[in-house]
PDB file of C-alpha atoms in Angstrom:
ATOM      1  CA  MET A   1       0.581  -4.007  81.817  1.00  0.00           C
ATOM      2  CA  ARG A   2      -1.359  -1.157  80.383  1.00  0.00           C
ATOM      3  CA  PHE A   3       1.788   0.051  78.603  1.00  0.00           C
ATOM      4  CA  HIS A   4       2.386  -3.373  77.042  1.00  0.00           C
ATOM      5  CA  ARG A   5      -1.184  -3.522  75.742  1.00  0.00           C
ATOM      6  CA  LYS A   6      -0.734  -0.114  74.078  1.00  0.00           C
ATOM      7  CA  LEU A   7       2.582  -1.224  72.556  1.00  0.00           C
ATOM      8  CA  ARG A   8       1.066  -4.408  71.143  1.00  0.00           C
ATOM      9  CA  GLY A   9      -1.818  -2.356  69.644  1.00  0.00           C
ATOM     10  CA  ALA A  10       0.592   0.064  67.991  1.00  0.00           C
ATOM     11  CA  ILE A  11       2.619  -2.797  66.469  1.00  0.00           C
ATOM     12  CA  ALA A  12      -0.544  -4.436  65.121  1.00  0.00           C
ATOM     13  CA  ALA A  13      -1.672  -1.157  63.539  1.00  0.00           C
ATOM     14  CA  LEU A  14       1.679  -0.759  61.826  1.00  0.00           C
ATOM     15  CA  ALA A  15       1.489  -4.324  60.528  1.00  0.00           C
ATOM     16  CA  CYS A  16      -1.943  -3.686  59.012  1.00  0.00           C
ATOM     17  CA  ALA A  17      -0.726  -0.483  57.387  1.00  0.00           C
ATOM     18  CA  ALA A  18       2.242  -2.344  55.895  1.00  0.00           C
ATOM     19  CA  VAL A  19      -0.095  -4.899  54.337  1.00  0.00           C
ATOM     20  CA  LEU A  20      -2.196  -2.141  52.735  1.00  0.00           C
ATOM     21  CA  LEU A  21       0.751  -0.267  51.216  1.00  0.00           C
ATOM     22  CA  PRO A  22       0.967  -0.953  47.422  1.00  0.00           C
ATOM     23  CA  VAL A  23       4.110  -2.535  46.050  1.00  0.00           C
ATOM     24  CA  THR A  24       5.278  -0.601  42.988  1.00  0.00           C
ATOM     25  CA  ALA A  25       7.831  -2.183  40.654  1.00  0.00           C
ATOM     26  CA  LEU A  26      10.379   0.009  39.012  1.00  0.00           C
ATOM     27  CA  ALA A  27       9.108   0.916  35.521  1.00  0.00           C
ATOM     28  CA  SER A  28      11.395   0.400  32.553  1.00  0.00           C
ATOM     29  CA  PRO A  29      11.514   2.370  29.289  1.00  0.00           C
ATOM     30  CA  HIS A  30       9.085   0.952  26.733  1.00  0.00           C
ATOM     31  CA  ILE A  31       7.265   1.741  23.504  1.00  0.00           C
ATOM     32  CA  ILE A  32       3.513   2.093  23.982  1.00  0.00           C
ATOM     33  CA  SER A  33       2.651   2.140  20.275  1.00  0.00           C
ATOM     34  CA  PRO A  34       2.940   1.030  17.585  1.00  0.00           C
ATOM     35  CA  ASN A  35       3.822  -2.496  18.631  1.00  0.00           C
ATOM     36  CA  ILE A  36       1.931  -4.614  16.136  1.00  0.00           C
ATOM     37  CA  GLY A  37       0.141  -4.238  12.811  1.00  0.00           C
ATOM     38  CA  THR A  38       0.690  -2.956   9.291  1.00  0.00           C
ATOM     39  CA  PHE A  39       0.928   0.766   8.589  1.00  0.00           C
ATOM     40  CA  SER A  40       0.906   2.762   5.359  1.00  0.00           C
ATOM     41  CA  VAL A  41       3.823   5.003   4.424  1.00  0.00           C
ATOM     42  CA  ASN A  42       1.196   7.366   3.014  1.00  0.00           C
ATOM     43  CA  GLN A  43      -0.237   8.163   6.454  1.00  0.00           C
ATOM     44  CA  PRO A  44       1.449   9.818   9.469  1.00  0.00           C
ATOM     45  CA  LEU A  45       2.472   7.387  12.203  1.00  0.00           C
ATOM     46  CA  THR A  46       2.429   8.420  15.872  1.00  0.00           C
ATOM     47  CA  VAL A  47       5.011   6.888  18.215  1.00  0.00           C
ATOM     48  CA  GLN A  48       4.317   6.841  21.967  1.00  0.00           C
ATOM     49  CA  TRP A  49       6.762   5.845  24.678  1.00  0.00           C
ATOM     50  CA  ALA A  50       7.103   5.935  28.463  1.00  0.00           C
ATOM     51  CA  GLU A  51       9.746   5.982  31.200  1.00  0.00           C
ATOM     52  CA  ILE A  52      12.469   7.566  29.064  1.00  0.00           C
ATOM     53  CA  VAL A  53      13.951   9.892  31.678  1.00  0.00           C
ATOM     54  CA  GLN A  54      17.682  10.280  31.052  1.00  0.00           C
ATOM     55  CA  GLY A  55      18.617  13.317  29.024  1.00  0.00           C
ATOM     56  CA  SER A  56      16.415  16.147  27.914  1.00  0.00           C
ATOM     57  CA  ASN A  57      16.038  14.977  24.297  1.00  0.00           C
ATOM     58  CA  VAL A  58      15.375  11.746  22.456  1.00  0.00           C
ATOM     59  CA  ARG A  59      16.038  10.234  19.070  1.00  0.00           C
ATOM     60  CA  ILE A  60      13.431   8.266  17.120  1.00  0.00           C
ATOM     61  CA  LEU A  61      14.926   5.454  15.044  1.00  0.00           C
ATOM     62  CA  VAL A  62      13.631   2.900  12.571  1.00  0.00           C
ATOM     63  CA  GLU A  63      15.406  -0.444  12.731  1.00  0.00           C
ATOM     64  CA  ALA A  64      14.757  -2.644   9.716  1.00  0.00           C
ATOM     65  CA  SER A  65      15.824  -6.222   9.163  1.00  0.00           C
ATOM     66  CA  ALA A  66      15.126  -8.645   6.363  1.00  0.00           C
ATOM     67  CA  PRO A  67      13.372 -11.839   7.445  1.00  0.00           C
ATOM     68  CA  SER A  68      14.964 -15.226   6.854  1.00  0.00           C
ATOM     69  CA  PRO A  69      16.228 -16.537   4.442  1.00  0.00           C
ATOM     70  CA  LEU A  70      17.201 -13.023   3.348  1.00  0.00           C
ATOM     71  CA  TYR A  71      19.460 -11.110   5.657  1.00  0.00           C
ATOM     72  CA  GLY A  72      20.693  -7.620   6.364  1.00  0.00           C
ATOM     73  CA  ASN A  73      19.659  -4.748   8.572  1.00  0.00           C
ATOM     74  CA  ASN A  74      19.694  -0.993   8.655  1.00  0.00           C
ATOM     75  CA  THR A  75      18.992   1.729  11.207  1.00  0.00           C
ATOM     76  CA  THR A  76      17.692   5.116  10.119  1.00  0.00           C
ATOM     77  CA  ILE A  77      17.297   8.143  12.389  1.00  0.00           C
ATOM     78  CA  ILE A  78      13.827   9.574  11.875  1.00  0.00           C
ATOM     79  CA  ALA A  79      14.014  12.442  14.355  1.00  0.00           C
ATOM     80  CA  TYR A  80      16.569  13.750  16.810  1.00  0.00           C
ATOM     81  CA  GLN A  81      16.754  16.439  19.458  1.00  0.00           C
ATOM     82  CA  ARG A  82      13.073  16.007  20.123  1.00  0.00           C
ATOM     83  CA  PRO A  83      11.687  17.096  23.506  1.00  0.00           C
ATOM     84  CA  ASN A  84      11.038  14.075  25.683  1.00  0.00           C
ATOM     85  CA  SER A  85       7.271  14.513  25.631  1.00  0.00           C
ATOM     86  CA  GLY A  86       6.480  10.824  25.168  1.00  0.00           C
ATOM     87  CA  THR A  87       4.941  11.203  21.728  1.00  0.00           C
ATOM     88  CA  TYR A  88       6.062  12.067  18.211  1.00  0.00           C
ATOM     89  CA  THR A  89       4.176  11.872  14.897  1.00  0.00           C
ATOM     90  CA  ILE A  90       6.316  10.771  11.966  1.00  0.00           C
ATOM     91  CA  PRO A  91       5.179  12.659   8.828  1.00  0.00           C
ATOM     92  CA  ALA A  92       4.055  10.590   5.856  1.00  0.00           C
ATOM     93  CA  ALA A  93       6.763  12.203   3.709  1.00  0.00           C
ATOM     94  CA  THR A  94       9.424  10.883   6.101  1.00  0.00           C
ATOM     95  CA  LEU A  95       7.949   7.373   5.994  1.00  0.00           C
ATOM     96  CA  ARG A  96       7.848   7.433   2.194  1.00  0.00           C
ATOM     97  CA  GLY A  97      11.527   8.302   2.226  1.00  0.00           C
ATOM     98  CA  LEU A  98      12.180   4.885   3.729  1.00  0.00           C
ATOM     99  CA  CYS A  99      11.058   3.301   0.460  1.00  0.00           C
ATOM    100  CA  ASN A 100      14.352   4.310  -1.114  1.00  0.00           C
ATOM    101  CA  SER A 101      16.741   4.276   1.830  1.00  0.00           C
ATOM    102  CA  LEU A 102      16.051   0.989   3.547  1.00  0.00           C
ATOM    103  CA  PRO A 103      15.995  -1.627   0.772  1.00  0.00           C
ATOM    104  CA  THR A 104      19.140  -0.387  -0.961  1.00  0.00           C
ATOM    105  CA  ASN A 105      21.174  -0.049   2.231  1.00  0.00           C
ATOM    106  CA  LEU A 106      20.805  -3.679   3.231  1.00  0.00           C
ATOM    107  CA  GLN A 107      23.753  -6.055   3.169  1.00  0.00           C
ATOM    108  CA  PRO A 108      24.665  -7.518   0.785  1.00  0.00           C
ATOM    109  CA  LEU A 109      24.144  -4.404  -1.281  1.00  0.00           C
ATOM    110  CA  THR A 110      23.087  -6.450  -4.330  1.00  0.00           C
ATOM    111  CA  GLN A 111      19.807  -7.362  -2.660  1.00  0.00           C
ATOM    112  CA  ARG A 112      16.676  -5.274  -2.948  1.00  0.00           C
ATOM    113  CA  VAL A 113      14.048  -6.262  -0.418  1.00  0.00           C
ATOM    114  CA  PRO A 114      10.597  -4.673  -0.605  1.00  0.00           C
ATOM    115  CA  LEU A 115       9.841  -2.644   2.496  1.00  0.00           C
ATOM    116  CA  SER A 116       6.673  -4.661   3.101  1.00  0.00           C
ATOM    117  CA  HIS A 117       8.824  -7.801   3.553  1.00  0.00           C
ATOM    118  CA  MET A 118      11.043  -6.257   6.191  1.00  0.00           C
ATOM    119  CA  ASP A 119      10.648  -6.500   9.957  1.00  0.00           C
ATOM    120  CA  ILE A 120      10.385  -2.946  11.247  1.00  0.00           C
ATOM    121  CA  ARG A 121      10.928  -1.867  14.846  1.00  0.00           C
ATOM    122  CA  LEU A 122      10.606   1.687  16.085  1.00  0.00           C
ATOM    123  CA  SER A 123      12.908   2.616  18.926  1.00  0.00           C
ATOM    124  CA  VAL A 124      13.429   5.635  21.164  1.00  0.00           C
ATOM    125  CA  ARG A 125      16.770   6.512  22.743  1.00  0.00           C
ATOM    126  CA  SER A 126      17.550   9.331  25.129  1.00  0.00           C
ATOM    127  CA  TYR A 127      20.927  11.001  24.893  1.00  0.00           C
ATOM    128  CA  ASN A 128      23.041  13.541  26.741  1.00  0.00           C
ATOM    129  CA  ASN A 129      26.684  14.338  27.299  1.00  0.00           C
ATOM    130  CA  TYR A 130      27.550  11.259  29.326  1.00  0.00           C
ATOM    131  CA  SER A 131      27.213   7.534  28.863  1.00  0.00           C
ATOM    132  CA  GLY A 132      24.146   5.637  29.947  1.00  0.00           C
ATOM    133  CA  HIS A 133      20.974   6.302  28.024  1.00  0.00           C
ATOM    134  CA  ASP A 134      17.427   5.037  28.357  1.00  0.00           C
ATOM    135  CA  TYR A 135      16.407   2.927  25.387  1.00  0.00           C
ATOM    136  CA  ALA A 136      13.118   1.343  24.339  1.00  0.00           C
ATOM    137  CA  LYS A 137      12.348  -0.783  21.292  1.00  0.00           C
ATOM    138  CA  GLY A 138       8.888  -1.667  19.982  1.00  0.00           C
ATOM    139  CA  GLY A 139       7.591  -4.902  18.540  1.00  0.00           C
ATOM    140  CA  VAL A 140       7.762  -5.956  14.898  1.00  0.00           C
ATOM    141  CA  ILE A 141       5.486  -4.009  12.549  1.00  0.00           C
ATOM    142  CA  LYS A 142       5.152  -3.822   8.758  1.00  0.00           C
ATOM    143  CA  LEU A 143       5.205  -0.802   6.479  1.00  0.00           C
ATOM    144  CA  LYS A 144       3.454  -0.899   3.121  1.00  0.00           C
ATOM    145  CA  GLY A 145       2.645   1.459   0.293  1.00  0.00           C
ATOM    146  CA  CYS A 146       5.988   1.811  -1.506  1.00  0.00           C
ATOM    147  CA  PRO A 147       6.155   1.493  -5.291  1.00  0.00           C
ATOM    148  CA  PHE A 148       8.192  -1.599  -6.003  1.00  0.00           C
ATOM    149  CA  ASN A 149       9.217  -2.728  -9.454  1.00  0.00           C
ATOM    150  CA  ARG A 150       9.575  -6.492  -9.739  1.00  0.00           C
ATOM    151  CA  ALA A 151      12.418  -5.877 -12.183  1.00  0.00           C
ATOM    152  CA  ASP A 152      14.443  -4.827  -9.138  1.00  0.00           C
ATOM    153  CA  LEU A 153      14.494  -8.435  -7.947  1.00  0.00           C
ATOM    154  CA  THR A 154      17.796 -10.130  -8.602  1.00  0.00           C
ATOM    155  CA  PHE A 155      17.746 -13.475 -10.369  1.00  0.00           C
ATOM    156  CA  GLY A 156      18.400 -15.303  -7.116  1.00  0.00           C
ATOM    157  CA  GLN A 157      15.579 -13.545  -5.333  1.00  0.00           C
ATOM    158  CA  ALA A 158      13.118 -14.168  -8.155  1.00  0.00           C
ATOM    159  CA  THR A 159      13.991 -17.883  -8.134  1.00  0.00           C
ATOM    160  CA  LEU A 160      13.662 -18.005  -4.363  1.00  0.00           C
ATOM    161  CA  ALA A 161      10.287 -16.294  -4.491  1.00  0.00           C
ATOM    162  CA  ALA A 162       9.002 -18.638  -7.184  1.00  0.00           C
ATOM    163  CA  ASN A 163      10.212 -21.739  -5.321  1.00  0.00           C
ATOM    164  CA  GLN A 164       8.513 -20.617  -2.136  1.00  0.00           C
ATOM    165  CA  ASN A 165       5.343 -19.583  -3.964  1.00  0.00           C
ATOM    166  CA  ASN A 166       5.546 -16.131  -2.410  1.00  0.00           C
ATOM    167  CA  LEU A 167       6.124 -13.997  -5.473  1.00  0.00           C
ATOM    168  CA  ALA A 168       2.520 -12.840  -5.184  1.00  0.00           C
ATOM    169  CA  ALA A 169       3.267 -11.696  -1.645  1.00  0.00           C
ATOM    170  CA  LEU A 170       4.897  -8.601  -3.083  1.00  0.00           C
ATOM    171  CA  THR A 171       2.486  -5.760  -2.495  1.00  0.00           C
ATOM    172  CA  SER A 172       0.353  -5.777  -5.620  1.00  0.00           C
ATOM    173  CA  GLY A 173      -3.195  -5.536  -6.903  1.00  0.00           C
ATOM    174  CA  ASN A 174      -5.295  -6.517  -9.905  1.00  0.00           C
ATOM    175  CA  LEU A 175      -6.998  -4.397 -12.556  1.00  0.00           C
ATOM    176  CA  ALA A 176      -9.939  -5.630 -14.625  1.00  0.00           C
ATOM    177  CA  VAL A 177     -10.847  -3.896 -17.888  1.00  0.00           C
ATOM    178  CA  GLU A 178     -14.475  -4.433 -18.907  1.00  0.00           C
ATOM    179  CA  LYS A 179     -16.414  -3.582 -22.063  1.00  0.00           C
ATOM    180  CA  ARG A 180     -20.098  -2.721 -22.482  1.00  0.00           C
ATOM    181  CA  VAL A 181     -21.746  -2.090 -25.855  1.00  0.00           C
ATOM    182  CA  ILE A 182     -24.962  -0.050 -26.227  1.00  0.00           C
ATOM    183  CA  ASN A 183     -26.915   0.051 -29.508  1.00  0.00           C
ATOM    184  CA  ASN A 184     -28.797   3.336 -29.982  1.00  0.00           C
ATOM    185  CA  SER A 185     -29.608   2.765 -33.658  1.00  0.00           C
ATOM    186  CA  PRO A 186     -33.025   1.188 -34.348  1.00  0.00           C
ATOM    187  CA  THR A 187     -32.298   0.540 -38.016  1.00  0.00           C
ATOM    188  CA  ILE A 188     -28.579  -0.238 -38.377  1.00  0.00           C
ATOM    189  CA  PRO A 189     -27.009  -2.657 -35.876  1.00  0.00           C
ATOM    190  CA  PRO A 190     -23.388  -2.129 -34.812  1.00  0.00           C
ATOM    191  CA  PRO A 191     -20.801  -3.982 -36.872  1.00  0.00           C
ATOM    192  CA  THR A 192     -18.867  -6.862 -35.366  1.00  0.00           C
ATOM    193  CA  THR A 193     -15.545  -5.440 -34.288  1.00  0.00           C
ATOM    194  CA  SER A 194     -12.680  -5.896 -31.842  1.00  0.00           C
ATOM    195  CA  PHE A 195     -12.022  -3.188 -29.299  1.00  0.00           C
ATOM    196  CA  THR A 196      -8.358  -2.451 -28.655  1.00  0.00           C
ATOM    197  CA  VAL A 197      -7.391  -0.948 -25.302  1.00  0.00           C
ATOM    198  CA  SER A 198      -3.936   0.166 -24.213  1.00  0.00           C
ATOM    199  CA  VAL A 199      -3.006   0.005 -20.523  1.00  0.00           C
ATOM    200  CA  GLU A 200      -0.045   2.079 -19.357  1.00  0.00           C
ATOM    201  CA  CYS A 201       1.124   1.949 -15.739  1.00  0.00           C
ATOM    202  CA  THR A 202       3.652   4.375 -14.309  1.00  0.00           C
ATOM    203  CA  PRO A 203       6.320   4.375 -13.159  1.00  0.00           C
ATOM    204  CA  GLY A 204       7.978   1.542 -15.052  1.00  0.00           C
ATOM    205  CA  GLY A 205       5.045  -0.402 -16.477  1.00  0.00           C
ATOM    206  CA  PRO A 206       3.461  -2.790 -17.069  1.00  0.00           C
ATOM    207  CA  ASN A 207       2.354  -1.486 -20.469  1.00  0.00           C
ATOM    208  CA  THR A 208       0.180  -3.719 -22.589  1.00  0.00           C
ATOM    209  CA  VAL A 209      -2.555  -3.821 -25.231  1.00  0.00           C
ATOM    210  CA  LEU A 210      -5.791  -5.726 -24.671  1.00  0.00           C
ATOM    211  CA  THR A 211      -8.226  -6.887 -27.339  1.00  0.00           C
ATOM    212  CA  LEU A 212     -11.836  -7.139 -26.207  1.00  0.00           C
ATOM    213  CA  THR A 213     -14.300  -8.935 -28.464  1.00  0.00           C
ATOM    214  CA  ALA A 214     -17.962  -9.883 -28.090  1.00  0.00           C
ATOM    215  CA  PRO A 215     -19.538 -11.904 -26.747  1.00  0.00           C
ATOM    216  CA  ALA A 216     -17.171 -13.957 -24.576  1.00  0.00           C
ATOM    217  CA  ASN A 217     -14.079 -11.776 -24.219  1.00  0.00           C
ATOM    218  CA  LEU A 218     -15.376  -8.462 -22.944  1.00  0.00           C
ATOM    219  CA  ARG A 219     -13.442  -8.610 -19.656  1.00  0.00           C
ATOM    220  CA  GLN A 220      -9.739  -9.111 -19.070  1.00  0.00           C
ATOM    221  CA  VAL A 221      -7.761  -8.923 -15.816  1.00  0.00           C
ATOM    222  CA  LEU A 222      -4.194  -7.708 -15.373  1.00  0.00           C
ATOM    223  CA  ARG A 223      -2.809  -9.374 -12.258  1.00  0.00           C
ATOM    224  CA  GLY A 224       0.109  -8.621  -9.966  1.00  0.00           C
ATOM    225  CA  ILE A 225       0.527  -4.907 -10.688  1.00  0.00           C
ATOM    226  CA  ALA A 226       2.870  -3.464  -8.076  1.00  0.00           C
ATOM    227  CA  GLU A 227       1.305  -1.266  -5.429  1.00  0.00           C
ATOM    228  CA  GLY A 228       1.794   2.453  -6.018  1.00  0.00           C
ATOM    229  CA  LYS A 229       1.448   2.256  -9.792  1.00  0.00           C
ATOM    230  CA  SER A 230      -0.947   4.554 -11.588  1.00  0.00           C
ATOM    231  CA  CYS A 231      -2.557   2.832 -14.575  1.00  0.00           C
ATOM    232  CA  LYS A 232      -4.353   4.576 -17.423  1.00  0.00           C
ATOM    233  CA  ILE A 233      -6.619   2.819 -19.923  1.00  0.00           C
ATOM    234  CA  THR A 234      -7.182   4.287 -23.371  1.00  0.00           C
ATOM    235  CA  GLU A 235      -9.336   2.747 -26.074  1.00  0.00           C
ATOM    236  CA  ARG A 236      -8.215   3.155 -29.638  1.00  0.00           C
ATOM    237  CA  PRO A 237     -11.109   4.409 -31.814  1.00  0.00           C
ATOM    238  CA  PRO A 238     -13.012   1.405 -33.199  1.00  0.00           C
ATOM    239  CA  VAL A 239     -12.941   1.101 -36.976  1.00  0.00           C
ATOM    240  CA  VAL A 240     -16.240   1.937 -38.729  1.00  0.00           C
ATOM    241  CA  PRO A 241     -16.802   0.709 -42.323  1.00  0.00           C
ATOM    242  CA  GLY A 242     -16.947   3.524 -44.899  1.00  0.00           C
ATOM    243  CA  ASP A 243     -20.514   2.857 -46.022  1.00  0.00           C
ATOM    244  CA  LEU A 244     -21.688   3.179 -42.423  1.00  0.00           C
ATOM    245  CA  VAL A 245     -19.711   6.378 -41.938  1.00  0.00           C
ATOM    246  CA  GLN A 246     -21.663   7.810 -44.905  1.00  0.00           C
ATOM    247  CA  ARG A 247     -24.863   7.056 -43.011  1.00  0.00           C
ATOM    248  CA  GLY A 248     -23.699   9.022 -39.997  1.00  0.00           C
ATOM    249  CA  CYS A 249     -22.925   5.979 -37.914  1.00  0.00           C
ATOM    250  CA  GLY A 250     -20.212   5.838 -35.317  1.00  0.00           C
ATOM    251  CA  TRP A 251     -19.078   4.933 -31.823  1.00  0.00           C
ATOM    252  CA  THR A 252     -19.008   7.130 -28.736  1.00  0.00           C
ATOM    253  CA  THR A 253     -16.581   5.988 -26.037  1.00  0.00           C
ATOM    254  CA  THR A 254     -16.995   6.846 -22.358  1.00  0.00           C
ATOM    255  CA  TYR A 255     -15.360   5.747 -19.088  1.00  0.00           C
ATOM    256  CA  PRO A 256     -18.133   5.725 -16.427  1.00  0.00           C
ATOM    257  CA  ASN A 257     -15.756   5.262 -13.468  1.00  0.00           C
ATOM    258  CA  GLY A 258     -12.761   7.026 -14.964  1.00  0.00           C
ATOM    259  CA  ASN A 259      -9.880   5.780 -17.054  1.00  0.00           C
ATOM    260  CA  THR A 260      -7.170   5.756 -14.372  1.00  0.00           C
ATOM    261  CA  ALA A 261      -6.603   3.448 -11.407  1.00  0.00           C
ATOM    262  CA  GLU A 262      -4.268   3.808  -8.426  1.00  0.00           C
ATOM    263  CA  ILE A 263      -3.077   0.334  -7.495  1.00  0.00           C
ATOM    264  CA  LYS A 264      -3.037  -0.664  -3.825  1.00  0.00           C
ATOM    265  CA  GLU A 265      -2.173  -3.875  -2.065  1.00  0.00           C
ATOM    266  CA  ASP A 266      -4.727  -6.674  -2.527  1.00  0.00           C
ATOM    267  CA  ASP A 267      -7.055  -4.376  -4.484  1.00  0.00           C
ATOM    268  CA  ASN A 268      -9.260  -5.832  -7.216  1.00  0.00           C
ATOM    269  CA  LEU A 269     -10.083  -2.744  -9.223  1.00  0.00           C
ATOM    270  CA  SER A 270     -12.173  -2.551 -12.386  1.00  0.00           C
ATOM    271  CA  ARG A 271     -12.547   0.112 -15.034  1.00  0.00           C
ATOM    272  CA  MET A 272     -15.373  -0.043 -17.556  1.00  0.00           C
ATOM    273  CA  ILE A 273     -15.381   1.222 -21.125  1.00  0.00           C
ATOM    274  CA  VAL A 274     -18.795   1.881 -22.671  1.00  0.00           C
ATOM    275  CA  ASN A 275     -19.160   2.058 -26.443  1.00  0.00           C
ATOM    276  CA  THR A 276     -22.436   3.523 -27.700  1.00  0.00           C
ATOM    277  CA  TRP A 277     -23.392   2.914 -31.319  1.00  0.00           C
ATOM    278  CA  SER A 278     -25.650   5.432 -33.089  1.00  0.00           C
ATOM    279  CA  CYS A 279     -26.565   6.553 -36.628  1.00  0.00           C
ATOM    280  CA  LYS A 280     -28.360   9.534 -38.153  1.00  0.00           C
ATOM    281  CA  PRO A 281     -32.139   9.372 -37.730  1.00  0.00           C
ATOM    282  CA  GLY A 282     -33.728   7.447 -40.600  1.00  0.00           C
ATOM    283  CA  ALA A 283     -30.481   5.841 -41.752  1.00  0.00           C
ATOM    284  CA  ILE A 284     -30.994   2.585 -43.650  1.00  0.00           C
ATOM    285  CA  ALA A 285     -28.649  -0.383 -43.602  1.00  0.00           C
ATOM    286  CA  PRO A 286     -26.595  -0.757 -46.836  1.00  0.00           C
ATOM    287  CA  ASP A 287     -27.973  -4.232 -47.646  1.00  0.00           C
ATOM    288  CA  ARG A 288     -31.562  -2.989 -47.455  1.00  0.00           C
ATOM    289  CA  GLN A 289     -30.784  -0.049 -49.740  1.00  0.00           C
ATOM    290  CA  GLN A 290     -29.105  -2.324 -52.283  1.00  0.00           C
ATOM    291  CA  ASN A 291     -32.223  -4.519 -52.339  1.00  0.00           C
ATOM    292  CA  GLY A 292     -34.401  -1.532 -53.071  1.00  0.00           C
ATOM    293  CA  LYS A 293     -36.038  -1.586 -49.698  1.00  0.00           C
ATOM    294  CA  ARG A 294     -36.749   1.806 -48.205  1.00  0.00           C
TER     295      ARG A 294
END
């Protein structure tokens, strides 16, 4: 009897221990990050993964596909023969290289799809000398920051974009050009004039000329400039009448916040041009001199 009581106690203890033991599911290869969000091609991007165990090295791949109704896909190897450390930082220069490789390699080859419109997945694959490799694919992310010229859109794509009201969805920003006039002459007011400003954006435009006139048209906005463009504003010297030139009058042009702008997605940038009017001390307006007034 004593033996049976000991046996029952031992069985009960084992049962309790079995209940307390944790149940661990087999882990599967997976991407830790990035799995969601929008990332700039001008910044390094760190990829983290877990449970990739087969093989001593891994490959990092970018899988890109065009969203419906466009179609096509492309896979680009970003890094290979990397130690399986679980993390790898993709240099910004490598990401920027995707701007040229991914859109033009889509099928059909006549389509150019901006990188920001594509569904991007980062994947990690182990490899060795035999079949059977661990593989993990991340969620859909977006990459932005590539220069994209709208002229690259085919006619069909441009029509599609216009019909779906998503042409503005191309990564672009706006640039406002503003004018301010300062009168530093107590005796001769500045003449009424139009201020002509050229705007040149590289690479590939837009290039335009703006005319700013007082009082109601001293601010104009250029909209939909593709991200990645560098725009420079240059004012052409305002015309000064000859009789005012003889009195030492003239304009001084300055750009308080610079005369260049780097366009980024959804930016609303502004650049101001200040024109200061001044004359020689004691200068008298021509009409007063003609009337004999000193």
